[in-house]
């Protein structure tokens, strides 16, 4: 466990502008290979004892907190409602907000680094709370199914995302280690709250 903490501390030093790595990034950053199960158990223990904090998908030391401020925060507050629900591609968000595409991408990437947004696809971002809510929807669908599997059509109907966005979100969930595709269905692999945080209340 001390090696996991040392790797996280090193990651923080190398990336001072980011809130923290994902579990997969931290595992890759460790100089000594570790088995997936051993690593997962060590990580869960460190989170349980408070040595590491989960911010959505990102891991950080509890004392490390980053946030947007000033003009960045004001711009994010304008952008966040535009990407809640069914976020359009980044180019359309830029047009709606009256921003240059490069400026918007810089802001969105910064929002990802401080834990406010999640990049689901190359041109699609969600507020972090929206991803937590969608993950909770997937869990509910899986819990309702006798075999614990849910398919893309049921997730699309329950989430009201539309077909293309549904596929992007489900593929993101697979890559994040939240779901695993089995035939035409998907099974929950890890609790949503452990990877994405608790969904917003109400």
Short mmCIF file of N, CA and C in Angstrom, two decimals, residues 10-116:
data_model
loop_
_atom_site.label_atom_id
_atom_site.label_comp_id
_atom_site.label_asym_id
_atom_site.label_seq_id
_atom_site.Cartn_x
_atom_site.Cartn_y
_atom_site.Cartn_z
N UNK A 10 3.83 10.93 -6.32
CA UNK A 10 4.66 11.26 -7.48
C UNK A 10 3.81 11.81 -8.61
N UNK A 11 2.63 11.21 -8.82
CA UNK A 11 1.73 11.70 -9.87
C UNK A 11 1.30 13.13 -9.59
N UNK A 12 0.98 13.43 -8.34
CA UNK A 12 0.60 14.79 -7.97
C UNK A 12 1.74 15.78 -8.27
N UNK A 13 2.95 15.39 -7.97
CA UNK A 13 4.09 16.28 -8.23
C UNK A 13 4.27 16.52 -9.73
N UNK A 14 4.05 15.48 -10.53
CA UNK A 14 4.26 15.58 -11.98
C UNK A 14 3.11 16.29 -12.70
N UNK A 15 1.93 16.35 -12.06
CA UNK A 15 0.75 16.95 -12.68
C UNK A 15 0.10 17.94 -11.70
N UNK A 16 0.77 19.04 -11.41
CA UNK A 16 0.25 19.96 -10.40
C UNK A 16 -1.06 20.63 -10.77
N UNK A 17 -1.41 20.61 -12.07
CA UNK A 17 -2.64 21.27 -12.52
C UNK A 17 -3.85 20.37 -12.47
N UNK A 18 -3.68 19.08 -12.16
CA UNK A 18 -4.79 18.12 -12.21
C UNK A 18 -5.14 17.63 -10.81
N UNK A 19 -6.41 17.31 -10.61
CA UNK A 19 -6.85 16.87 -9.29
C UNK A 19 -6.26 15.51 -8.94
N UNK A 20 -6.13 14.62 -9.93
CA UNK A 20 -5.54 13.32 -9.64
C UNK A 20 -5.75 12.36 -10.79
N UNK A 21 -5.10 11.19 -10.75
CA UNK A 21 -5.22 10.21 -11.82
C UNK A 21 -6.46 9.33 -11.63
N UNK A 22 -6.85 8.64 -12.68
CA UNK A 22 -7.83 7.58 -12.53
C UNK A 22 -7.11 6.37 -11.93
N UNK A 23 -7.88 5.38 -11.51
CA UNK A 23 -7.27 4.17 -10.96
C UNK A 23 -6.36 3.50 -11.99
N UNK A 24 -6.81 3.48 -13.26
CA UNK A 24 -6.00 2.85 -14.31
C UNK A 24 -4.71 3.63 -14.54
N UNK A 25 -4.78 4.96 -14.55
CA UNK A 25 -3.58 5.77 -14.75
C UNK A 25 -2.59 5.57 -13.60
N UNK A 26 -3.09 5.49 -12.39
CA UNK A 26 -2.19 5.30 -11.24
C UNK A 26 -1.53 3.93 -11.29
N UNK A 27 -2.28 2.92 -11.67
CA UNK A 27 -1.71 1.58 -11.77
C UNK A 27 -0.60 1.54 -12.82
N UNK A 28 -0.81 2.22 -13.94
CA UNK A 28 0.21 2.25 -15.00
C UNK A 28 1.43 3.05 -14.58
N UNK A 29 1.23 4.02 -13.67
CA UNK A 29 2.34 4.89 -13.26
C UNK A 29 3.26 4.22 -12.24
N UNK A 30 2.82 3.13 -11.62
CA UNK A 30 3.65 2.48 -10.62
C UNK A 30 4.86 1.82 -11.27
N UNK A 31 6.05 2.03 -10.70
CA UNK A 31 7.27 1.46 -11.32
C UNK A 31 7.33 -0.05 -11.24
N UNK A 32 6.64 -0.65 -10.26
CA UNK A 32 6.66 -2.11 -10.11
C UNK A 32 5.26 -2.63 -10.45
N UNK A 33 5.20 -3.64 -11.31
CA UNK A 33 3.90 -4.18 -11.71
C UNK A 33 3.19 -4.79 -10.51
N UNK A 34 1.87 -4.68 -10.52
CA UNK A 34 1.05 -5.25 -9.46
C UNK A 34 -0.18 -5.87 -10.10
N UNK A 35 -0.60 -7.00 -9.59
CA UNK A 35 -1.77 -7.68 -10.12
C UNK A 35 -3.02 -6.81 -9.95
N UNK A 36 -3.96 -6.97 -10.87
CA UNK A 36 -5.17 -6.15 -10.85
C UNK A 36 -5.94 -6.31 -9.53
N UNK A 37 -6.09 -7.56 -9.06
CA UNK A 37 -6.85 -7.78 -7.83
C UNK A 37 -6.12 -7.21 -6.62
N UNK A 38 -4.81 -7.43 -6.54
CA UNK A 38 -4.03 -6.90 -5.41
C UNK A 38 -4.09 -5.38 -5.39
N UNK A 39 -3.97 -4.78 -6.58
CA UNK A 39 -4.03 -3.33 -6.68
C UNK A 39 -5.39 -2.83 -6.24
N UNK A 40 -6.47 -3.47 -6.74
CA UNK A 40 -7.82 -3.05 -6.38
C UNK A 40 -8.06 -3.14 -4.89
N UNK A 41 -7.57 -4.22 -4.26
CA UNK A 41 -7.74 -4.39 -2.82
C UNK A 41 -6.97 -3.32 -2.04
N UNK A 42 -5.75 -3.02 -2.49
CA UNK A 42 -4.95 -1.99 -1.82
C UNK A 42 -5.61 -0.63 -1.94
N UNK A 43 -6.13 -0.34 -3.13
CA UNK A 43 -6.79 0.94 -3.36
C UNK A 43 -8.04 1.07 -2.49
N UNK A 44 -8.85 0.03 -2.44
CA UNK A 44 -10.06 0.06 -1.61
C UNK A 44 -9.71 0.27 -0.14
N UNK A 45 -8.65 -0.39 0.32
CA UNK A 45 -8.24 -0.24 1.72
C UNK A 45 -7.78 1.19 2.01
N UNK A 46 -7.01 1.77 1.08
CA UNK A 46 -6.51 3.14 1.27
C UNK A 46 -7.65 4.15 1.26
N UNK A 47 -8.64 3.93 0.40
CA UNK A 47 -9.82 4.81 0.38
C UNK A 47 -10.60 4.64 1.68
N UNK A 48 -10.75 3.39 2.12
CA UNK A 48 -11.50 3.11 3.35
C UNK A 48 -10.90 3.76 4.58
N UNK A 49 -9.56 3.82 4.63
CA UNK A 49 -8.92 4.42 5.81
C UNK A 49 -8.67 5.91 5.65
N UNK A 50 -9.08 6.48 4.51
CA UNK A 50 -8.99 7.93 4.33
C UNK A 50 -7.67 8.44 3.81
N UNK A 51 -6.76 7.54 3.42
CA UNK A 51 -5.46 7.99 2.89
C UNK A 51 -5.58 8.50 1.46
N UNK A 52 -6.61 8.00 0.74
CA UNK A 52 -6.89 8.44 -0.63
C UNK A 52 -8.38 8.79 -0.71
N UNK A 53 -8.67 9.85 -1.45
CA UNK A 53 -10.05 10.28 -1.67
C UNK A 53 -10.40 10.06 -3.14
N UNK A 54 -11.62 9.56 -3.39
CA UNK A 54 -12.12 9.45 -4.76
C UNK A 54 -12.94 10.69 -5.09
N UNK A 55 -12.60 11.33 -6.20
CA UNK A 55 -13.40 12.42 -6.75
C UNK A 55 -13.92 11.93 -8.09
N UNK A 56 -15.12 11.33 -8.09
CA UNK A 56 -15.58 10.72 -9.32
C UNK A 56 -14.63 9.60 -9.70
N UNK A 57 -14.06 9.68 -10.91
CA UNK A 57 -13.10 8.66 -11.34
C UNK A 57 -11.69 8.94 -10.86
N UNK A 58 -11.45 10.15 -10.39
CA UNK A 58 -10.09 10.55 -10.06
C UNK A 58 -9.76 10.28 -8.60
N UNK A 59 -8.49 9.99 -8.35
CA UNK A 59 -7.98 9.72 -7.02
C UNK A 59 -7.07 10.86 -6.60
N UNK A 60 -7.11 11.21 -5.32
CA UNK A 60 -6.24 12.27 -4.82
C UNK A 60 -5.98 12.06 -3.34
N UNK A 61 -4.92 12.72 -2.88
CA UNK A 61 -4.69 12.79 -1.44
C UNK A 61 -5.76 13.72 -0.88
N UNK A 62 -6.27 13.48 0.34
CA UNK A 62 -7.37 14.29 0.88
C UNK A 62 -7.06 15.79 0.95
N UNK A 63 -5.81 16.12 1.17
CA UNK A 63 -5.45 17.53 1.31
C UNK A 63 -5.34 18.27 -0.03
N UNK A 64 -5.35 17.53 -1.12
CA UNK A 64 -5.18 18.15 -2.44
C UNK A 64 -6.54 18.53 -3.01
N UNK A 65 -6.78 19.82 -3.18
CA UNK A 65 -8.05 20.30 -3.70
C UNK A 65 -7.76 21.37 -4.75
N UNK A 66 -8.34 21.20 -5.93
CA UNK A 66 -8.21 22.18 -7.00
C UNK A 66 -9.60 22.67 -7.38
N UNK A 67 -9.68 23.87 -7.87
CA UNK A 67 -10.98 24.41 -8.26
C UNK A 67 -10.80 25.49 -9.32
N UNK A 68 -11.86 25.73 -10.06
CA UNK A 68 -11.87 26.86 -10.98
C UNK A 68 -12.15 28.13 -10.19
N UNK A 69 -11.68 29.25 -10.70
CA UNK A 69 -11.92 30.52 -10.03
C UNK A 69 -11.97 31.63 -11.07
N UNK A 70 -12.50 32.76 -10.68
CA UNK A 70 -12.50 33.95 -11.53
C UNK A 70 -13.20 33.73 -12.85
N UNK A 71 -12.53 34.14 -13.93
CA UNK A 71 -13.12 34.06 -15.28
C UNK A 71 -13.39 32.62 -15.69
N UNK A 72 -12.51 31.70 -15.28
CA UNK A 72 -12.72 30.29 -15.61
C UNK A 72 -14.01 29.78 -14.97
N UNK A 73 -14.22 30.11 -13.72
CA UNK A 73 -15.42 29.65 -13.02
C UNK A 73 -16.67 30.26 -13.65
N UNK A 74 -16.61 31.54 -13.98
CA UNK A 74 -17.77 32.19 -14.61
C UNK A 74 -18.09 31.55 -15.96
N UNK A 75 -17.05 31.23 -16.73
CA UNK A 75 -17.27 30.59 -18.03
C UNK A 75 -17.86 29.19 -17.85
N UNK A 76 -17.35 28.44 -16.86
CA UNK A 76 -17.88 27.10 -16.61
C UNK A 76 -19.36 27.17 -16.22
N UNK A 77 -19.72 28.15 -15.42
CA UNK A 77 -21.12 28.28 -15.00
C UNK A 77 -22.04 28.57 -16.19
N UNK A 78 -21.50 29.19 -17.23
CA UNK A 78 -22.27 29.39 -18.47
C UNK A 78 -22.35 28.11 -19.28
N UNK A 79 -21.28 27.33 -19.26
CA UNK A 79 -21.18 26.15 -20.11
C UNK A 79 -21.90 24.95 -19.51
N UNK A 80 -21.84 24.80 -18.20
CA UNK A 80 -22.37 23.58 -17.57
C UNK A 80 -23.82 23.28 -17.97
N UNK A 81 -24.74 24.27 -17.96
CA UNK A 81 -26.12 23.93 -18.36
C UNK A 81 -26.22 23.46 -19.82
N UNK A 82 -25.29 23.87 -20.66
CA UNK A 82 -25.34 23.48 -22.08
C UNK A 82 -24.93 22.03 -22.30
N UNK A 83 -24.19 21.45 -21.35
CA UNK A 83 -23.74 20.07 -21.52
C UNK A 83 -24.44 19.12 -20.56
N UNK A 84 -25.39 19.63 -19.79
CA UNK A 84 -26.19 18.77 -18.92
C UNK A 84 -27.28 18.11 -19.77
N UNK A 85 -27.77 16.97 -19.34
CA UNK A 85 -28.83 16.30 -20.11
C UNK A 85 -28.25 15.55 -21.29
N UNK A 86 -28.46 16.10 -22.48
CA UNK A 86 -27.94 15.48 -23.72
C UNK A 86 -26.93 16.43 -24.34
N UNK A 87 -25.67 16.39 -23.90
CA UNK A 87 -24.70 17.37 -24.39
C UNK A 87 -24.42 17.24 -25.88
N UNK A 88 -24.47 18.34 -26.60
CA UNK A 88 -24.12 18.30 -28.02
C UNK A 88 -22.60 18.20 -28.19
N UNK A 89 -22.13 17.96 -29.42
CA UNK A 89 -20.68 17.97 -29.66
C UNK A 89 -20.09 19.32 -29.28
N UNK A 90 -18.80 19.32 -28.99
CA UNK A 90 -18.13 20.52 -28.49
C UNK A 90 -18.30 21.70 -29.44
N UNK A 91 -18.22 21.47 -30.74
CA UNK A 91 -18.36 22.57 -31.70
C UNK A 91 -19.71 23.28 -31.55
N UNK A 92 -20.78 22.50 -31.33
CA UNK A 92 -22.10 23.09 -31.15
C UNK A 92 -22.21 23.84 -29.83
N UNK A 93 -21.55 23.33 -28.80
CA UNK A 93 -21.52 24.03 -27.50
C UNK A 93 -20.83 25.38 -27.66
N UNK A 94 -19.72 25.40 -28.40
CA UNK A 94 -18.99 26.65 -28.63
C UNK A 94 -19.86 27.66 -29.35
N UNK A 95 -20.59 27.21 -30.35
CA UNK A 95 -21.49 28.12 -31.09
C UNK A 95 -22.58 28.66 -30.18
N UNK A 96 -23.17 27.78 -29.36
CA UNK A 96 -24.25 28.21 -28.47
C UNK A 96 -23.76 29.19 -27.42
N UNK A 97 -22.52 29.01 -26.98
CA UNK A 97 -21.97 29.87 -25.93
C UNK A 97 -21.27 31.11 -26.48
N UNK A 98 -21.10 31.15 -27.80
CA UNK A 98 -20.40 32.29 -28.40
C UNK A 98 -18.92 32.31 -28.07
N UNK A 99 -18.32 31.12 -27.98
CA UNK A 99 -16.90 31.01 -27.66
C UNK A 99 -16.13 30.42 -28.83
N UNK A 100 -14.86 30.76 -28.92
CA UNK A 100 -13.98 30.10 -29.87
C UNK A 100 -13.83 28.64 -29.47
N UNK A 101 -13.77 27.75 -30.46
CA UNK A 101 -13.67 26.32 -30.17
C UNK A 101 -12.46 26.00 -29.31
N UNK A 102 -11.32 26.59 -29.62
CA UNK A 102 -10.09 26.31 -28.86
C UNK A 102 -10.23 26.76 -27.41
N UNK A 103 -10.87 27.91 -27.20
CA UNK A 103 -11.05 28.41 -25.83
C UNK A 103 -11.98 27.49 -25.04
N UNK A 104 -13.03 27.01 -25.70
CA UNK A 104 -13.96 26.11 -25.02
C UNK A 104 -13.28 24.78 -24.67
N UNK A 105 -12.53 24.24 -25.61
CA UNK A 105 -11.84 22.97 -25.34
C UNK A 105 -10.85 23.11 -24.18
N UNK A 106 -10.19 24.24 -24.13
CA UNK A 106 -9.26 24.49 -23.01
C UNK A 106 -10.01 24.52 -21.69
N UNK A 107 -11.16 25.21 -21.67
CA UNK A 107 -11.96 25.29 -20.44
C UNK A 107 -12.48 23.92 -20.04
N UNK A 108 -12.99 23.14 -21.01
CA UNK A 108 -13.54 21.83 -20.69
C UNK A 108 -12.45 20.88 -20.19
N UNK A 109 -11.29 20.93 -20.81
CA UNK A 109 -10.18 20.10 -20.34
C UNK A 109 -9.75 20.48 -18.93
N UNK A 110 -9.80 21.78 -18.64
CA UNK A 110 -9.48 22.24 -17.29
C UNK A 110 -10.55 21.75 -16.30
N UNK A 111 -11.82 21.78 -16.72
CA UNK A 111 -12.90 21.29 -15.86
C UNK A 111 -12.73 19.81 -15.57
N UNK A 112 -12.26 19.05 -16.56
CA UNK A 112 -11.98 17.62 -16.34
C UNK A 112 -10.87 17.46 -15.32
N UNK A 113 -9.81 18.25 -15.45
CA UNK A 113 -8.65 18.11 -14.55
C UNK A 113 -9.02 18.42 -13.10
N UNK A 114 -9.95 19.35 -12.87
CA UNK A 114 -10.31 19.68 -11.49
C UNK A 114 -11.52 18.88 -11.01
N UNK A 115 -12.01 17.96 -11.84
CA UNK A 115 -13.05 17.05 -11.40
C UNK A 115 -14.48 17.52 -11.59
N UNK A 116 -14.71 18.56 -12.39
CA UNK A 116 -16.07 19.06 -12.60
C UNK A 116 -16.75 18.40 -13.80
#
